[in-house]
Coordinates of C-alpha atoms in Angstrom, one line a residue:
Chain K
X23 CA -0.1 0.1 0.1
X24 CA 1.6 3.2 -1.1
X25 CA 5.2 2.1 -1.1
X26 CA 5.9 4.6 -3.8
X27 CA 4.6 7.6 -1.6
X28 CA 6.9 7.9 1.5
X29 CA 5.0 8.5 4.5
X30 CA 1.9 9.3 2.7
X31 CA -0.3 8.8 5.6
X32 CA 1.6 11.1 8.0
X33 CA 1.6 13.8 5.2
X34 CA -2.3 13.5 4.6
X35 CA -3.0 13.3 8.5
X36 CA -0.7 16.6 8.9
X37 CA -2.2 18.3 5.9
X38 CA -5.8 17.5 7.1
X39 CA -5.2 18.6 10.7
X40 CA -3.8 22.2 9.4
X41 CA -6.7 22.6 7.1
X42 CA -9.3 21.6 9.8
X43 CA -7.8 23.9 12.2
X44 CA -7.6 26.7 9.7
X45 CA -10.8 26.6 7.8
X46 CA -12.8 24.1 9.8
X47 CA -13.6 20.5 9.5
X48 CA -17.0 20.8 7.8
X49 CA -15.6 23.1 5.1
X50 CA -12.4 21.0 4.3
X51 CA -12.7 18.6 1.6
X52 CA -10.7 15.5 0.7
X53 CA -9.6 17.0 -2.5
X54 CA -8.1 20.2 -0.5
X55 CA -6.1 17.7 2.0
X56 CA -4.8 15.5 -0.8
X57 CA -3.7 18.7 -2.7
X58 CA -2.0 20.2 0.3
X59 CA -0.2 17.0 0.9
X60 CA 1.0 16.7 -2.7
X61 CA -1.0 13.5 -3.3
X62 CA -4.0 12.4 -4.9
X63 CA -7.6 11.7 -3.5
X64 CA -7.1 8.2 -4.6
X65 CA -4.1 8.0 -2.2
X66 CA -6.2 9.7 0.6
X67 CA -8.8 6.9 0.2
X68 CA -6.2 4.1 0.2
X69 CA -5.2 5.4 3.8
X70 CA -8.5 6.5 5.1
X71 CA -12.1 5.7 4.7
X72 CA -13.1 9.5 5.1
X73 CA -12.0 12.7 6.3
X74 CA -13.2 11.9 9.8
X75 CA -11.1 8.8 10.1
X76 CA -8.0 11.0 9.9
X77 CA -8.7 12.1 13.5
X78 CA -9.1 8.7 14.8
X79 CA -7.1 6.2 13.0
X80 CA -4.5 6.1 15.9
X81 CA -7.3 4.6 18.2
X82 CA -7.0 1.0 17.5
X83 CA -3.3 1.3 18.2
X84 CA -4.0 3.2 21.6
X85 CA -6.3 0.4 22.3
X86 CA -3.8 -2.1 22.1
X87 CA -1.3 -0.1 23.9
X88 CA -3.6 0.2 26.9
X89 CA -4.4 -3.6 26.9
X90 CA -0.6 -4.4 26.7
X91 CA 0.2 -1.9 29.7
X92 CA -2.4 -3.8 31.7
X93 CA -1.1 -7.2 30.7
X94 CA 2.6 -5.9 31.4
X95 CA 1.9 -4.6 34.9
X96 CA 3.6 -6.8 37.6
X97 CA 1.7 -9.6 39.1
X98 CA 1.6 -7.8 42.5
X99 CA 0.0 -4.6 41.0
X100 CA -3.6 -3.8 42.2
X101 CA -6.3 -3.4 39.6
X102 CA -6.2 0.1 39.6
X103 CA -2.3 0.2 39.5
X104 CA -2.6 -1.5 36.1
X105 CA -5.1 0.7 34.9
X106 CA -3.1 3.7 35.9
X107 CA -0.1 2.2 34.2
X108 CA -2.2 1.8 30.9
X109 CA -3.5 5.3 31.2
X110 CA 0.1 6.6 31.8
X111 CA 1.3 4.6 28.9
X112 CA -1.5 7.0 26.6
X113 CA -0.4 10.0 28.3
X114 CA 3.5 9.2 27.2
X115 CA 2.2 8.7 23.6
X116 CA 0.0 11.9 23.4
X117 CA 3.2 13.7 24.8
X118 CA 5.5 12.7 22.2
X119 CA 3.6 15.2 20.2
X120 CA 1.7 17.9 22.6
X121 CA 0.7 20.4 19.9
X122 CA -0.9 17.6 17.7
X123 CA -2.9 16.3 20.5
X124 CA -4.0 20.1 21.2
X125 CA -4.7 20.9 17.8
X126 CA -6.7 17.7 17.3
X127 CA -8.5 18.3 20.5
X128 CA -9.5 21.7 19.3
X129 CA -11.0 20.3 16.0
X130 CA -12.8 17.6 17.7
X131 CA -14.3 19.8 20.3
X132 CA -15.8 22.1 17.8
X133 CA -18.0 19.5 16.2
X134 CA -20.7 17.6 17.8
X135 CA -20.4 14.5 15.4
X136 CA -16.6 14.3 16.2
X137 CA -17.1 14.7 19.9
X138 CA -19.5 11.7 19.8
X139 CA -17.1 9.8 18.0
X140 CA -14.4 10.5 20.4
X141 CA -16.5 9.6 23.4
X142 CA -17.4 6.1 21.7
X143 CA -13.5 5.8 21.1
X144 CA -13.0 6.5 24.9
X145 CA -15.7 3.9 25.9
X146 CA -13.8 1.3 23.6
X147 CA -10.5 2.0 25.3
X148 CA -12.2 1.5 28.7
X149 CA -13.7 -1.9 27.5
X150 CA -10.4 -2.9 26.2
X151 CA -8.8 -2.1 29.6
X152 CA -11.7 -4.0 31.3
X153 CA -11.0 -7.0 29.3
X154 CA -7.2 -6.9 29.8
X155 CA -8.1 -6.7 33.6
X156 CA -10.3 -9.9 33.3
X157 CA -7.4 -11.6 31.4
X158 CA -5.3 -10.9 34.7
X159 CA -8.0 -12.6 36.7
X160 CA -9.8 -9.4 38.1
X161 CA -13.5 -10.3 38.6
X162 CA -16.4 -8.1 37.6
X163 CA -17.6 -5.7 38.7
X164 CA -14.1 -4.6 39.8
X165 CA -12.7 -4.9 36.3
X166 CA -15.4 -2.7 34.8
X167 CA -15.1 -0.1 37.7
X168 CA -11.5 0.1 37.6
X169 CA -11.3 0.7 33.9
X170 CA -14.3 3.0 33.5
X171 CA -13.0 5.0 36.4
X172 CA -9.6 5.3 34.9
X173 CA -11.2 6.5 31.6
X174 CA -13.1 9.2 33.8
X175 CA -9.8 10.3 35.5
X176 CA -8.1 10.5 32.0
X177 CA -10.8 12.3 30.7
X178 CA -10.6 14.9 33.3
X179 CA -6.8 14.9 33.4
X180 CA -6.6 15.4 29.8
X181 CA -9.1 18.2 29.6
X182 CA -7.2 20.1 32.2
X183 CA -3.9 19.8 30.4
X184 CA -5.4 20.8 27.1
X185 CA -7.0 24.0 28.9
X186 CA -3.6 24.8 30.1
X187 CA -1.1 25.4 27.3
X188 CA 1.7 26.0 29.3
X189 CA 1.5 22.7 31.1
X190 CA 3.5 20.0 29.5
X191 CA 3.0 17.2 32.1
X192 CA -0.1 15.2 31.1
X193 CA 1.4 12.5 33.1
X194 CA 1.9 14.5 36.2
X195 CA -1.6 15.7 36.0
X196 CA -3.2 12.2 35.6
X197 CA -1.3 10.9 38.6
X198 CA -2.6 13.8 40.8
X199 CA -6.1 13.4 39.6
X200 CA -5.9 9.9 40.5
X201 CA -4.6 10.8 44.0
X202 CA -7.2 13.4 44.3
X203 CA -10.1 10.9 43.3
X204 CA -8.9 8.5 45.9
X205 CA -9.1 11.4 48.5
X206 CA -12.8 12.3 47.2
X207 CA -13.9 8.9 47.6
X208 CA -12.5 8.4 51.1
X209 CA -13.8 11.3 52.3
X210 CA -16.6 10.9 55.3
X211 CA -19.5 13.1 55.7
X212 CA -19.1 15.7 58.4
X213 CA -22.2 14.6 60.5
Chain C
X18 CA -49.4 22.1 21.5
X19 CA -51.6 19.0 20.7
X20 CA -54.1 19.4 23.5
X21 CA -56.8 17.8 21.4
X22 CA -54.6 14.6 21.4
X23 CA -54.6 13.4 24.9
X24 CA -50.9 12.2 25.8
X25 CA -49.9 12.1 22.1
X26 CA -46.3 12.4 23.3
X27 CA -46.4 9.2 25.3
X28 CA -48.5 7.3 22.7
X29 CA -46.0 8.0 19.8
X30 CA -43.2 7.1 22.4
X31 CA -44.7 3.8 23.2
X32 CA -45.6 3.1 19.6
X33 CA -41.9 3.9 18.4
X34 CA -40.2 1.8 21.1
X35 CA -42.8 -1.2 20.2
X36 CA -41.8 -0.8 16.5
X37 CA -38.1 -0.1 16.9
X38 CA -37.9 -3.3 18.8
X39 CA -40.1 -5.6 16.6
X40 CA -38.6 -4.5 13.2
X41 CA -35.5 -2.7 14.1
X42 CA -34.5 1.3 14.4
X43 CA -33.4 1.8 10.9
X44 CA -36.4 -0.2 9.1
X45 CA -39.1 1.9 11.2
X46 CA -40.6 5.3 9.5
X47 CA -42.3 8.0 11.3
X48 CA -45.2 7.3 9.3
X49 CA -45.4 3.8 10.7
X50 CA -45.2 5.2 14.3
X51 CA -47.7 7.6 13.7
X52 CA -50.2 5.1 12.4
X53 CA -49.6 2.6 15.1
X54 CA -50.1 5.4 17.6
X55 CA -53.4 6.4 15.7
X56 CA -51.9 10.1 15.1
X57 CA -50.8 11.8 12.1
X58 CA -47.1 12.5 10.9
X59 CA -47.5 16.1 11.4
X60 CA -48.4 15.6 15.2
X61 CA -45.4 13.3 15.4
X62 CA -43.1 16.3 14.4
X63 CA -44.9 18.4 16.8
X64 CA -43.4 16.5 19.6
X65 CA -40.1 14.9 18.4
X66 CA -37.6 16.5 15.8
X67 CA -36.7 13.0 14.5
X68 CA -37.4 9.4 15.0
X69 CA -34.1 9.3 16.9
X70 CA -35.3 11.8 19.3
X71 CA -38.1 9.6 20.5
X72 CA -35.2 7.7 22.4
X73 CA -33.6 10.8 23.9
X74 CA -36.2 13.1 24.8
X75 CA -36.0 12.4 28.4
X76 CA -32.5 13.6 28.8
X77 CA -32.8 17.1 29.6
X78 CA -35.2 16.2 32.4
X79 CA -32.7 13.6 33.7
X80 CA -30.2 16.2 33.5
X81 CA -32.3 18.6 35.7
X82 CA -33.2 16.0 38.0
X83 CA -29.5 15.0 38.8
X84 CA -28.6 18.7 39.3
X85 CA -31.5 19.1 41.6
X86 CA -30.3 16.1 43.8
X87 CA -27.0 17.4 44.0
X88 CA -28.1 20.7 45.1
X89 CA -30.7 19.2 47.6
X90 CA -28.0 17.1 49.3
X91 CA -27.5 18.3 53.0
X92 CA -24.9 20.5 53.6
X93 CA -22.7 18.0 55.6
X94 CA -22.8 15.7 52.4
X95 CA -19.3 15.0 50.8
X96 CA -19.3 15.6 47.0
X97 CA -19.2 11.9 46.4
X98 CA -22.5 11.5 48.7
X99 CA -24.1 14.4 46.5
X100 CA -23.1 12.8 43.5
X101 CA -24.4 9.2 44.7
X102 CA -27.7 10.9 45.5
X103 CA -28.0 12.2 41.9
X104 CA -27.6 8.9 40.3
X105 CA -29.7 7.2 43.0
X106 CA -32.5 9.6 41.6
X107 CA -31.8 8.6 38.0
X108 CA -32.0 4.8 39.3
X109 CA -35.4 5.5 40.9
X110 CA -36.7 7.0 37.7
X111 CA -35.5 4.4 35.6
X112 CA -36.9 1.9 38.1
X113 CA -40.4 3.5 37.6
X114 CA -40.6 1.6 34.3
X115 CA -38.1 -0.8 34.3
X116 CA -39.3 -2.6 31.0
X117 CA -39.5 0.4 29.0
X118 CA -35.6 1.1 30.2
X119 CA -34.6 -2.5 29.1
X120 CA -36.4 -2.4 25.8
X121 CA -34.9 1.1 25.1
X122 CA -31.3 0.0 26.0
X123 CA -31.8 -3.1 23.7
X124 CA -32.7 -0.9 20.8
X125 CA -29.9 1.7 21.5
X126 CA -27.3 -0.9 22.0
X127 CA -28.0 -2.6 18.6
X128 CA -27.2 0.6 16.5
X129 CA -23.8 2.2 16.4
X130 CA -25.0 5.9 15.9
X131 CA -27.5 5.3 18.9
X132 CA -24.8 4.3 21.2
X133 CA -22.7 7.3 20.3
X134 CA -25.8 9.5 21.2
X135 CA -26.2 7.8 24.4
X136 CA -22.5 8.3 25.5
X137 CA -22.9 12.0 24.5
X138 CA -26.2 12.0 26.7
X139 CA -24.3 10.5 29.7
X140 CA -21.4 13.0 29.2
X141 CA -23.8 15.9 29.5
X142 CA -25.2 14.4 32.5
X143 CA -21.8 14.3 34.2
X144 CA -21.1 17.7 33.2
X145 CA -24.6 19.0 34.6
X146 CA -23.4 17.2 37.9
X147 CA -20.2 18.6 38.0
X148 CA -21.8 22.1 37.6
X149 CA -24.0 21.6 40.3
X150 CA -21.1 20.5 42.5
X151 CA -19.2 23.7 41.7
X152 CA -22.5 25.5 42.7
X153 CA -22.2 24.0 46.2
X154 CA -18.7 25.2 46.4
X155 CA -16.8 22.0 45.4
X156 CA -13.5 22.8 43.8
X157 CA -11.8 21.5 40.5
X158 CA -10.7 18.8 39.8
X159 CA -12.6 17.3 42.8
X160 CA -16.1 18.3 41.2
X161 CA -15.3 16.8 37.6
X162 CA -13.8 13.6 39.1
X163 CA -16.7 12.8 41.5
X164 CA -19.1 13.7 38.6
X165 CA -17.2 11.7 36.1
X166 CA -16.6 8.7 38.4
X167 CA -20.4 8.8 39.4
X168 CA -21.2 8.4 35.7
X169 CA -18.7 5.6 35.3
X170 CA -20.2 3.8 38.2
X171 CA -23.6 4.3 37.0
X172 CA -22.7 3.1 33.6
X173 CA -21.2 -0.3 34.9
X174 CA -24.2 -0.7 37.4
X175 CA -26.6 0.1 34.6
X176 CA -25.1 -2.5 32.2
X177 CA -25.2 -5.1 35.0
X178 CA -28.7 -4.5 35.8
X179 CA -29.9 -4.6 32.0
X180 CA -27.8 -8.0 31.8
X181 CA -29.8 -9.6 34.7
X182 CA -33.5 -9.3 33.8
X183 CA -34.4 -11.0 36.9
X184 CA -32.8 -8.3 38.9
X185 CA -35.0 -5.2 39.5
X186 CA -32.9 -3.5 42.2
X187 CA -30.7 -1.0 40.0
X188 CA -30.6 1.1 43.5
X189 CA -28.9 -1.6 45.3
X190 CA -26.5 -2.5 42.4
X191 CA -25.6 1.2 42.1
X192 CA -24.8 1.5 45.9
X193 CA -22.9 -1.9 45.8
X194 CA -20.9 -0.8 42.7
X195 CA -19.9 2.5 44.2
X196 CA -18.7 0.7 47.5
X197 CA -16.9 -1.8 45.4
X198 CA -15.3 1.1 43.4
X199 CA -14.1 2.5 47.2
X200 CA -12.5 -0.9 47.8
X201 CA -10.8 -1.1 44.5
X202 CA -9.4 2.4 44.9
X203 CA -8.1 1.9 48.4
X204 CA -6.2 -1.5 47.7
X205 CA -2.8 -1.5 48.2
X206 CA -0.1 -3.3 46.1
X207 CA 0.8 -6.7 47.5
X208 CA 4.7 -5.9 47.4

């Protein structure tokens, strides 16, 4: 697939992100993306099903990465430790290219259909993490609770990181958010 | 609006659910729903924007219910207690008509587009709960963490309740799930 077009996928993705940010997702056509990348529409469709897919093609990879991190956690790790390791792996990947992640997030946030798609991908990540926990012998509902809670904490941490452009340390925000949550859940009513 | 058609909205919603369950959401037309309810298409569109909306028109109501439950929690309640009260209020509403809730869930689960919409509605509920917590003086990120975690626990509890048709007590499952999560988060690594 496209051996004669070095890094066609990466060039298309970069061109798409730049155009979506500049003129809006709805207003951008595949023809424009291909042109900006110096490639043809046909090449675009060899790499992506549609212009929406450019924003989500990494999600299967991310899913595998998270499941692998859960599997690789030491045998002594608690379910929540394994979940934490998984979302920390996602954070590390995101921090490899923070500008891309922020740009992408701004595009997704501006469009209801893309926001819905983002939520379903996050839900799929949580399902994958829950499955990986069950493979480690964690029972239900603990597996799903840990995985879904990890996704919730990641969502809050990511939103915070995105809203503070000076703040580069997603990993640190995520770790602090998990500690904060433990505090919130351990709190007793002041009766 | 439709005073001359007693409970038109309820009749349309009931007819739609029955048809979606029987012949599938995609295959059902607004004309069929109206006919089954003994009403006109025009009446349908006075009550619902489209056939998808029949499955989601209750969600603003639910959002208000949750926010109100957070606001009504005693001053001594912890953020998580207030969140728990909110999702318990949602559970009570669902349990008023468990068959309807299960039928609706089966229809939504069978369709990717509806599943996406369901997730965005759940996300909107969590945002409303977080807002209501901030109105009580709860700071960020505690407000978002408590609200998103509550949504995660509710999601797991609801899935469990739906998968066990004999099990009527969503409220009990939700309470137990929250206790389970507290246990999961308090667990220490066995190093």
